[in-house]
XYZ file of C-alpha atoms in Angstrom:
643
model
C 126.301 74.568 120.670
C 129.670 76.373 120.624
C 129.696 80.145 120.468
C 131.933 80.176 117.377
C 129.375 78.075 115.525
C 126.592 80.416 116.672
C 128.537 83.507 115.518
C 129.694 82.223 112.211
C 128.536 84.282 109.375
C 126.197 82.352 107.096
C 125.655 82.964 103.413
C 122.369 83.776 101.930
C 120.819 81.023 99.775
C 119.352 81.410 96.324
C 122.315 83.118 94.818
C 121.722 85.873 97.334
C 124.259 88.523 96.253
C 122.874 88.711 92.739
C 119.290 88.481 93.840
C 119.691 90.997 96.702
C 121.465 93.448 94.450
C 118.568 93.053 91.921
C 115.925 93.466 94.561
C 117.458 96.549 96.120
C 118.297 98.283 92.862
C 115.690 97.149 90.356
C 112.508 95.413 91.828
C 111.169 98.488 93.694
C 110.544 101.753 91.856
C 110.380 103.859 94.903
C 112.631 103.428 98.011
C 109.831 104.663 100.293
C 108.054 101.337 99.620
C 110.302 99.764 102.276
C 108.104 101.055 105.106
C 104.940 99.609 103.567
C 106.682 96.189 103.207
C 107.974 96.045 106.741
C 104.700 97.221 108.253
C 102.834 94.533 106.177
C 105.278 91.922 107.535
C 104.563 93.150 111.082
C 100.792 93.030 110.421
C 101.227 89.430 109.189
C 102.984 88.544 112.430
C 100.059 89.956 114.397
C 97.643 88.079 112.215
C 99.424 84.798 112.914
C 99.143 85.230 116.651
C 95.578 86.294 116.350
C 94.741 83.153 114.275
C 96.533 81.006 116.859
C 94.457 82.497 119.573
C 91.278 81.799 117.652
C 92.032 78.147 117.055
C 93.937 77.285 120.230
C 92.358 77.942 123.747
C 95.828 77.682 125.242
C 96.935 80.863 123.454
C 95.327 83.775 125.548
C 95.806 86.744 123.361
C 94.070 90.052 123.848
C 93.666 91.290 120.266
C 93.209 94.845 121.393
C 96.814 94.870 122.701
C 98.343 93.983 119.298
C 100.105 96.868 117.674
C 102.968 98.022 115.458
C 105.460 100.481 116.859
C 107.704 102.887 114.899
C 110.621 104.424 116.589
C 113.077 106.733 114.675
C 116.295 107.702 116.539
C 118.199 110.596 114.684
C 121.241 110.318 116.901
C 121.905 106.659 116.283
C 120.445 106.947 112.675
C 118.190 103.955 113.438
C 114.615 103.290 112.454
C 112.901 100.497 114.519
C 109.706 98.718 113.518
C 108.350 96.491 116.291
C 105.441 94.155 116.575
C 104.047 91.989 119.429
C 102.944 89.282 117.106
C 103.874 85.587 116.830
C 107.625 86.139 116.618
C 110.202 83.729 115.093
C 112.263 80.859 116.308
C 115.841 80.507 115.282
C 114.872 78.037 112.638
C 112.227 80.453 111.294
C 114.765 83.383 111.246
C 116.989 81.043 109.205
C 114.343 80.061 106.794
C 112.497 83.295 106.478
C 115.334 85.751 106.480
C 118.168 83.497 105.199
C 116.531 82.484 102.126
C 115.477 85.268 99.815
C 112.058 84.757 98.166
C 110.914 82.416 100.937
C 107.568 83.573 102.331
C 106.607 82.482 105.822
C 103.291 84.232 105.225
C 102.515 82.370 102.109
C 103.306 79.009 103.824
C 101.159 80.028 106.813
C 98.261 80.892 104.649
C 98.506 77.627 102.662
C 98.575 75.580 106.008
C 95.591 77.556 107.351
C 93.725 77.175 104.161
C 94.095 73.458 104.452
C 93.004 73.356 108.082
C 90.113 75.848 107.766
C 88.735 75.409 104.211
C 86.155 78.020 103.342
C 87.315 80.530 106.045
C 88.711 83.955 105.149
C 92.418 83.767 105.939
C 93.859 87.114 105.006
C 97.702 87.460 105.107
C 99.284 90.218 103.237
C 102.723 88.846 102.329
C 103.086 86.494 99.380
C 106.695 86.493 98.156
C 109.104 86.789 101.081
C 111.079 89.502 99.484
C 109.536 92.608 101.248
C 111.879 92.377 104.207
C 114.914 92.879 102.042
C 113.581 96.283 100.819
C 115.019 97.489 104.089
C 118.458 97.320 102.395
C 117.359 100.131 99.984
C 117.576 102.623 102.780
C 119.745 100.850 105.447
C 123.339 99.658 105.319
C 122.774 97.231 108.123
C 119.650 95.520 109.491
C 119.181 93.738 112.905
C 116.174 91.639 113.666
C 115.483 90.707 117.303
C 112.753 88.074 117.633
C 111.111 85.869 120.237
C 108.633 83.287 119.201
C 105.316 83.006 121.159
C 105.609 80.271 123.719
C 109.371 80.217 123.594
C 111.799 81.159 126.310
C 114.605 81.959 123.794
C 115.185 85.007 121.708
C 117.551 85.351 118.735
C 119.205 88.244 116.937
C 119.601 88.192 113.102
C 122.060 90.666 111.675
C 123.190 91.514 108.192
C 124.898 94.372 106.290
C 123.706 93.082 102.954
C 124.787 90.484 100.503
C 127.856 89.311 102.427
C 125.540 87.147 104.622
C 124.122 87.166 108.143
C 124.591 85.985 111.664
C 122.095 84.577 114.167
C 123.006 84.812 117.831
C 121.024 84.275 121.127
C 119.833 87.445 122.863
C 117.397 88.771 125.456
C 113.849 89.902 124.733
C 111.043 90.318 127.348
C 107.935 89.682 125.225
C 107.080 87.729 122.018
C 107.344 89.561 118.742
C 109.972 90.999 116.435
C 112.020 94.256 116.300
C 113.446 95.306 112.981
C 116.281 97.861 113.577
C 117.588 99.470 110.414
C 120.773 101.606 110.451
C 119.842 104.248 107.804
C 122.280 105.027 105.148
C 124.110 108.422 105.011
C 122.657 110.985 102.553
C 124.017 110.557 98.941
C 124.180 113.064 96.072
C 120.685 112.281 94.876
C 119.269 110.530 97.791
C 117.828 111.999 101.011
C 117.926 109.199 103.590
C 117.532 111.585 106.590
C 113.861 111.947 105.741
C 113.262 108.323 106.918
C 114.178 109.530 110.445
C 111.715 112.418 110.432
C 108.420 111.701 112.134
C 106.404 113.889 109.664
C 107.741 111.833 106.734
C 107.092 108.564 108.412
C 103.466 109.741 109.218
C 103.050 110.645 105.552
C 104.196 107.251 104.264
C 102.095 105.400 106.824
C 98.969 107.346 105.759
C 99.831 106.879 102.121
C 100.625 103.103 102.067
C 99.472 101.494 105.301
C 96.576 103.525 106.536
C 94.303 100.521 106.496
C 96.524 97.945 108.198
C 94.075 96.495 110.801
C 96.357 97.020 113.811
C 97.268 100.328 115.414
C 100.545 101.706 113.985
C 101.910 103.874 116.886
C 104.656 106.458 116.981
C 105.763 109.249 119.457
C 105.151 112.536 117.668
C 105.582 116.139 118.617
C 102.553 118.395 119.161
C 102.367 122.142 119.607
C 99.525 123.033 121.962
C 98.448 125.849 124.216
C 99.257 125.629 127.910
C 96.412 125.657 130.395
C 95.571 129.119 131.632
C 96.722 129.542 135.269
C 93.927 130.159 137.768
C 95.644 133.268 139.047
C 96.159 134.758 135.494
C 95.185 138.319 135.233
C 93.235 140.060 132.391
C 96.412 140.827 130.585
C 97.426 137.086 130.344
C 98.760 136.027 127.010
C 98.312 132.390 125.878
C 101.470 130.373 126.138
C 102.330 127.395 123.827
C 104.546 124.349 124.373
C 105.821 121.447 122.477
C 104.806 118.029 123.898
C 105.614 114.540 122.817
C 102.925 111.937 122.869
C 102.224 108.433 121.423
C 99.659 108.511 118.675
C 98.037 106.051 116.406
C 98.889 107.116 112.980
C 96.679 104.925 110.783
C 92.970 104.708 110.414
C 92.905 100.907 110.620
C 89.358 100.073 109.292
C 88.811 101.609 105.899
C 85.494 103.223 105.180
C 84.773 100.722 102.319
C 85.130 97.814 104.670
C 82.334 99.059 106.954
C 78.759 98.026 106.488
C 76.776 100.670 104.629
C 74.253 100.967 107.338
C 77.004 102.215 109.698
C 78.382 104.862 107.425
C 76.760 108.259 107.310
C 76.688 110.636 104.400
C 78.977 112.841 106.394
C 81.564 110.011 106.682
C 81.367 109.385 102.993
C 81.716 113.170 102.196
C 84.529 113.749 104.697
C 86.428 110.821 103.375
C 86.141 112.053 99.791
C 87.287 115.657 100.687
C 90.219 114.426 102.701
C 91.363 111.612 100.258
C 90.916 113.603 97.076
C 91.547 117.114 98.143
C 88.318 118.768 97.394
C 86.496 121.274 99.430
C 83.025 120.443 97.990
C 80.889 117.313 98.661
C 80.771 114.769 95.829
C 77.642 114.529 93.712
C 77.203 110.854 94.249
C 78.753 107.955 96.211
C 78.931 104.386 94.978
C 79.688 101.827 97.761
C 79.800 98.407 96.214
C 81.256 94.950 96.664
C 81.252 91.582 94.969
C 82.188 88.028 95.855
C 82.764 85.171 93.487
C 85.349 84.692 90.712
C 86.957 87.970 91.899
C 86.244 89.474 95.356
C 86.519 93.146 95.883
C 85.021 96.199 97.632
C 84.917 99.629 95.978
C 84.084 103.040 97.043
C 83.698 105.530 94.172
C 82.712 109.133 93.905
C 81.255 111.413 91.264
C 83.058 114.788 91.789
C 81.064 118.002 91.673
C 83.225 119.631 89.144
C 86.086 118.973 86.594
C 89.613 119.683 87.829
C 91.394 122.488 86.045
C 93.515 120.059 84.007
C 90.851 117.528 83.229
C 90.955 118.013 79.475
C 94.843 118.093 79.316
C 97.453 115.455 78.663
C 98.707 115.955 82.212
C 95.535 114.635 83.788
C 95.806 111.095 85.055
C 92.738 108.931 85.486
C 92.544 105.943 87.743
C 91.347 104.545 91.053
C 93.452 103.922 94.087
C 94.205 100.201 94.228
C 94.509 98.287 97.500
C 95.264 94.700 98.135
C 94.024 93.614 101.650
C 94.162 97.150 102.838
C 97.653 97.914 101.627
C 97.860 100.517 98.739
C 99.474 99.125 95.676
C 98.828 101.877 93.075
C 97.765 105.433 93.510
C 96.097 105.565 90.073
C 95.192 102.432 88.357
C 94.023 103.500 85.007
C 92.819 100.055 83.942
C 89.953 100.129 86.361
C 88.236 103.031 84.578
C 87.166 103.450 80.975
C 88.137 106.773 79.440
C 84.393 107.872 79.334
C 84.262 107.635 83.111
C 87.740 109.037 83.799
C 86.276 111.617 86.127
C 85.371 109.159 88.772
C 87.463 109.089 91.917
C 87.728 106.283 94.471
C 89.359 103.130 95.777
C 89.204 99.481 95.018
C 90.324 96.835 97.489
C 90.653 93.070 96.662
C 92.744 90.182 97.990
C 92.597 88.564 94.571
C 95.086 90.707 92.594
C 98.063 88.894 91.151
C 100.903 91.108 92.068
C 104.334 91.154 90.923
C 107.199 90.402 93.246
C 107.475 93.993 94.488
C 103.719 94.429 95.005
C 103.858 97.629 93.042
C 102.206 96.482 89.832
C 99.943 93.669 88.593
C 101.313 90.702 86.747
C 98.263 90.312 84.596
C 94.983 92.098 84.229
C 92.292 89.453 84.140
C 91.004 90.347 87.628
C 91.252 94.086 86.604
C 89.095 93.556 83.568
C 86.385 91.670 85.648
C 86.277 94.438 88.198
C 86.532 97.317 85.585
C 83.458 95.856 83.673
C 81.378 95.626 86.855
C 82.278 99.078 87.931
C 81.531 100.554 84.482
C 77.903 99.115 84.875
C 77.665 100.410 88.376
C 78.723 103.852 87.452
C 76.218 104.106 84.613
C 73.552 102.719 86.915
C 74.263 105.394 89.571
C 74.204 108.141 86.867
C 70.883 106.951 85.481
C 69.485 106.907 89.037
C 70.584 110.419 89.517
C 69.074 111.444 86.135
C 65.737 110.039 87.174
C 65.627 110.952 90.847
C 67.472 114.250 91.030
C 67.437 116.018 87.691
C 68.886 119.158 89.100
C 71.913 117.241 90.399
C 72.340 115.367 87.129
C 72.358 118.571 85.150
C 75.072 119.773 87.389
C 77.034 116.597 86.582
C 76.295 117.055 82.924
C 77.660 120.545 82.825
C 80.769 119.426 84.555
C 81.450 116.105 82.579
C 78.930 116.000 79.718
C 81.663 116.715 77.132
C 83.578 113.642 78.448
C 80.562 111.443 77.998
C 80.213 112.692 74.409
C 83.916 112.096 73.776
C 83.269 108.567 75.111
C 80.494 108.094 72.509
C 82.859 109.056 69.643
C 86.004 107.250 70.790
C 87.037 103.816 69.336
C 84.511 104.144 66.488
C 81.497 104.262 68.834
C 82.442 101.193 70.812
C 80.832 102.630 74.003
C 77.869 104.307 72.342
C 75.248 101.896 73.610
C 76.554 102.182 77.100
C 76.512 105.894 77.017
C 73.553 107.010 74.877
C 71.020 106.931 77.791
C 73.268 109.395 79.728
C 73.239 112.091 76.885
C 71.513 115.333 77.400
C 70.761 117.851 74.486
C 68.921 121.222 74.620
C 65.393 120.906 73.313
C 63.777 123.366 71.001
C 60.318 122.358 72.275
C 61.016 122.107 76.032
C 63.587 124.984 76.230
C 65.474 122.677 78.604
C 67.761 119.619 78.536
C 66.257 116.413 77.383
C 67.300 112.813 77.053
C 66.987 110.931 73.827
C 64.343 108.684 75.400
C 62.222 111.679 76.447
C 62.650 113.230 72.932
C 61.532 110.000 71.284
C 58.467 109.809 73.556
C 57.327 113.263 72.400
C 57.810 112.467 68.665
C 54.597 112.660 66.462
C 53.989 109.406 64.691
C 54.895 110.911 61.328
C 58.336 112.228 62.466
C 60.914 110.251 60.440
C 64.251 111.227 62.339
C 65.827 112.642 65.418
C 66.500 116.173 64.258
C 69.583 118.171 65.332
C 71.152 121.469 64.595
C 74.641 122.542 65.325
C 75.928 126.013 66.238
C 77.810 128.090 68.782
C 74.888 128.799 71.111
C 71.170 127.902 71.544
C 70.068 131.449 70.551
C 72.153 131.417 67.327
C 70.856 127.956 66.369
C 67.253 129.048 66.913
C 67.770 131.864 64.328
C 69.371 129.588 61.671
C 67.327 129.721 58.485
C 67.741 125.812 58.177
C 65.701 125.132 61.312
C 62.573 127.027 60.145
C 61.006 124.253 57.939
C 61.518 121.616 60.552
C 60.019 123.718 63.332
C 57.002 124.664 61.032
C 56.298 120.945 60.793
C 55.888 120.764 64.564
C 59.117 118.602 64.934
C 61.396 119.011 67.825
C 65.107 119.823 67.258
C 68.094 118.955 69.482
C 70.231 122.144 69.725
C 73.952 121.092 69.701
C 76.260 123.647 70.990
C 79.575 121.760 71.397
C 82.163 121.186 68.716
C 82.065 117.403 69.269
C 78.174 117.202 68.885
C 78.233 116.498 65.118
C 80.640 113.659 65.655
C 78.382 112.326 68.336
C 75.332 112.239 66.139
C 77.180 110.518 63.346
C 78.565 108.004 65.777
C 75.184 107.298 67.279
C 73.683 107.077 63.753
C 70.479 105.309 65.061
C 68.822 104.741 68.341
C 65.639 102.697 68.904
C 65.026 102.379 65.181
C 65.252 106.079 64.408
C 68.157 107.715 62.641
C 69.744 111.154 63.357
C 69.389 113.868 60.724
C 70.868 117.283 60.541
C 68.524 120.085 59.589
C 71.020 121.004 57.005
C 70.576 117.797 55.038
C 68.562 118.070 51.794
C 66.604 115.000 52.712
C 65.796 115.991 56.245
C 62.113 116.135 55.241
C 60.841 113.627 52.828
C 59.509 115.143 49.542
C 56.455 114.294 47.605
C 56.731 113.612 43.835
C 55.171 117.072 43.242
C 57.679 118.750 45.519
C 60.579 117.044 43.868
C 59.302 118.041 40.374
C 58.999 121.721 41.634
C 62.520 121.697 43.065
C 63.925 120.318 39.845
C 62.054 123.060 37.844
C 63.530 125.768 40.103
C 66.962 124.355 39.802
C 66.774 124.222 36.026
C 65.360 127.807 35.868
C 68.070 129.123 38.179
C 71.041 127.656 36.188
C 72.125 131.060 34.716
C 71.988 132.682 38.220
C 73.836 129.841 39.762
C 76.569 129.906 37.148
C 76.975 133.628 37.486
C 77.473 133.343 41.293
C 79.861 130.466 40.874
C 82.005 132.408 38.386
C 82.302 135.305 40.915
C 83.145 133.006 43.974
C 85.363 130.637 42.083
C 87.094 128.089 44.320
C 85.723 129.442 47.475
C 82.785 127.165 47.012
C 82.421 123.813 45.396
C 78.823 124.466 44.165
C 76.024 127.063 44.217
C 72.579 125.452 44.217
C 68.989 126.234 44.607
C 68.214 125.257 48.281
C 65.702 122.604 49.363
C 66.268 123.473 53.105
C 65.385 127.152 53.216
C 62.000 128.486 53.731
C 62.173 132.342 54.166
C 65.935 132.824 54.606
C 67.848 134.082 51.589
C 70.992 131.894 51.819
C 72.891 129.514 53.866
C 76.107 127.448 53.632
C 76.187 123.656 53.607
C 78.747 121.076 52.921
C 79.166 118.324 50.337
C 81.038 115.210 51.498
C 81.930 113.597 54.743
C 83.393 116.647 56.370
C 80.630 118.888 57.709
C 81.025 122.652 58.559
C 80.838 121.730 62.225
C 83.660 119.338 61.826
C 85.740 121.920 60.088
C 85.182 124.325 62.904
C 86.261 121.658 65.424
C 89.324 120.656 63.425
C 90.402 124.351 63.086
C 91.027 124.290 66.831
C 93.277 121.259 66.884
C 96.917 121.262 66.037
C 97.450 120.211 62.479
C 93.666 120.146 61.773
C 93.528 123.403 59.859
C 93.885 121.549 56.546
C 90.633 119.559 56.984
C 88.026 121.669 55.294
C 84.442 121.039 54.212
C 83.490 121.252 50.612
C 81.368 124.371 50.866
C 78.057 124.721 48.998
C 76.282 128.206 48.837
C 72.457 127.544 48.888
C 70.078 130.146 47.637
C 66.365 130.456 48.238
C 64.724 130.967 44.817
C 61.585 132.357 46.515
C 63.321 135.132 48.429
C 63.573 138.854 47.487
C 67.341 138.929 47.403
C 67.394 136.131 44.867
C 64.911 138.027 42.782
C 67.295 141.062 42.863
C 70.280 138.832 42.069
C 68.333 137.312 39.033
C 67.434 140.700 37.752
C 71.083 141.742 37.680
C 71.970 138.523 35.964
C 69.253 138.867 33.335
C 70.195 142.528 32.600
C 73.955 141.702 32.267
C 74.835 143.974 35.194
C 78.056 142.224 36.134
C 79.130 144.675 38.799
C 75.941 144.227 40.704
C 76.077 140.458 40.221
C 79.558 140.423 41.804
C 78.406 142.675 44.690
C 75.355 140.505 45.393
C 77.207 137.246 45.103
C 79.855 138.332 47.638
C 77.317 139.753 49.973
C 75.251 136.537 49.992
C 78.379 134.374 50.475
C 79.465 136.616 53.339
C 76.056 136.367 54.952
C 76.190 132.543 54.667
C 79.629 132.384 56.307
C 78.367 134.481 59.265
C 75.376 132.397 59.704
C 77.572 129.344 59.822
C 79.901 130.861 62.434
C 82.853 130.724 59.941
C 85.239 133.566 59.499
C 84.927 135.988 56.594
C 87.700 135.571 54.194
C 87.861 139.295 53.483
C 86.171 141.209 56.388
C 87.252 144.653 55.053
C 85.933 143.845 51.547
C 82.571 142.634 53.085
C 82.311 145.812 55.091
C 82.854 147.938 51.997
C 80.117 146.111 50.225
C 77.640 146.601 53.061
C 78.458 150.318 53.225
C 78.057 150.671 49.524
C 74.459 149.796 49.848
C 73.938 152.889 52.029
C 75.164 155.270 49.267
């Protein structure tokens, strides 16, 4: 072959200029991805040689010697990525690098799948475009390659879309060297960073930490010099900068190891290093599945919520790997919102990636995995709840609110999944209880799960509405979070029992005699009720004789779908201040204050009626943890009783 023929520049196939421009400028979101792609290609080359050695006795390869070498050169502005894998012939250079979107890895995998059906043939590359990501950071790329078993080596060179040349060259050992001439810095692009060892180490750890072959690079280390033997007492330690070759990647990820060979310390250290926490996780979930979708997952329940957990800035998601190569840092689709606190990684060879390996083409596999992980997370939390109650309550204090939000979200779509995880404070146990434990303690005649809402357990316990329920010997769930009333209404019913607020008129079933007595009291109290309503006006929708008070003089309830608890909650939300409950002032006809009020009404003492009506309404607001509409006026009324 004549030298002129060899040296002639050849044009890329497949509309190269257009496709290459698209690939460089559009396909990849982040330029730093190039290093991941080139390392993955190098790993593929090592795999191919390793598979040859397994299937051919004439290929004596020591797998322990396979490695990927990274060499930055600031003076020449080159970054070299070398492997000692299978290498490429001239024809393969032509086919693999001269045709964009031709994947030698994909072809190899297909061939191996045919020859070795049923065996796990794992090769990272799928599309054949990753190599060209080098042009995002390089203005010229040289590939020197020597195929295993060949005496010839060839050099492929290109400065982009204008085409490429392939020329014979010298190379001692099989494998490939990819030499990138890094672009000069631009206005908004710092290309110098890709020549810095610290940046390269960072990118390797981020994207290629679990490539199965060592990724080695010469790095600088700052260390103390050995102390001279003749050094005196006044010797001061001396430090020096040394260069040494180091393996940058971890290679075998923790989740790929057998559980029996991973210690609790290993799990905890991985969590703290990977997810930047100084505390051990509350629980570890190490799981895998094979079948329609094959995956391995390593999940963690953190010990506490991050500072921004309940803000819009917080991003949920698990790290997503495909055959050990990180694809996404936070894949939100793998976690339901109710378990958004979970940290971890998922690794699967079955993901259908788009051409840049950055995002998924469709989410069928994700949905399958997400459903399985959802069940696994719940199972682990239930196990913690049963076996280590102290730890579970720690979890509940950190993430219980999120579980409750999960019950309410999407019109209660996840309530059956989450109801077993709920904890509420028990009036009977003076401790947290599950709904199942509450139900087990129910007397046979108890018609409902009872709950009461308020700002604290102590305040709820003193509410006049709870008295009649407790006197019956029934247990009450004390709900101290704003979302609790929404939770109870979303749950509605569990195991055939409905939830009922202690503030509901029908919380306790009435006999016919009791109903008749209540009607008589209401009828007899009409003049008093009308008088109070005239004083309060539009501040309340109604004034009524209470069916829920036993010894307390008054309380506030709501008529309609919006409860007082909902109103309190909505007040805290932007734009929610207009959602108000229709307030009802309830009066106890058997109380001494009611008797005094009735006396004033019967005697026509309007001034006293106004004073008592406002006092009772103010008391009801305070009991309901709602703000007084006229604090100064209320204070004057109270002080006037002292005169």
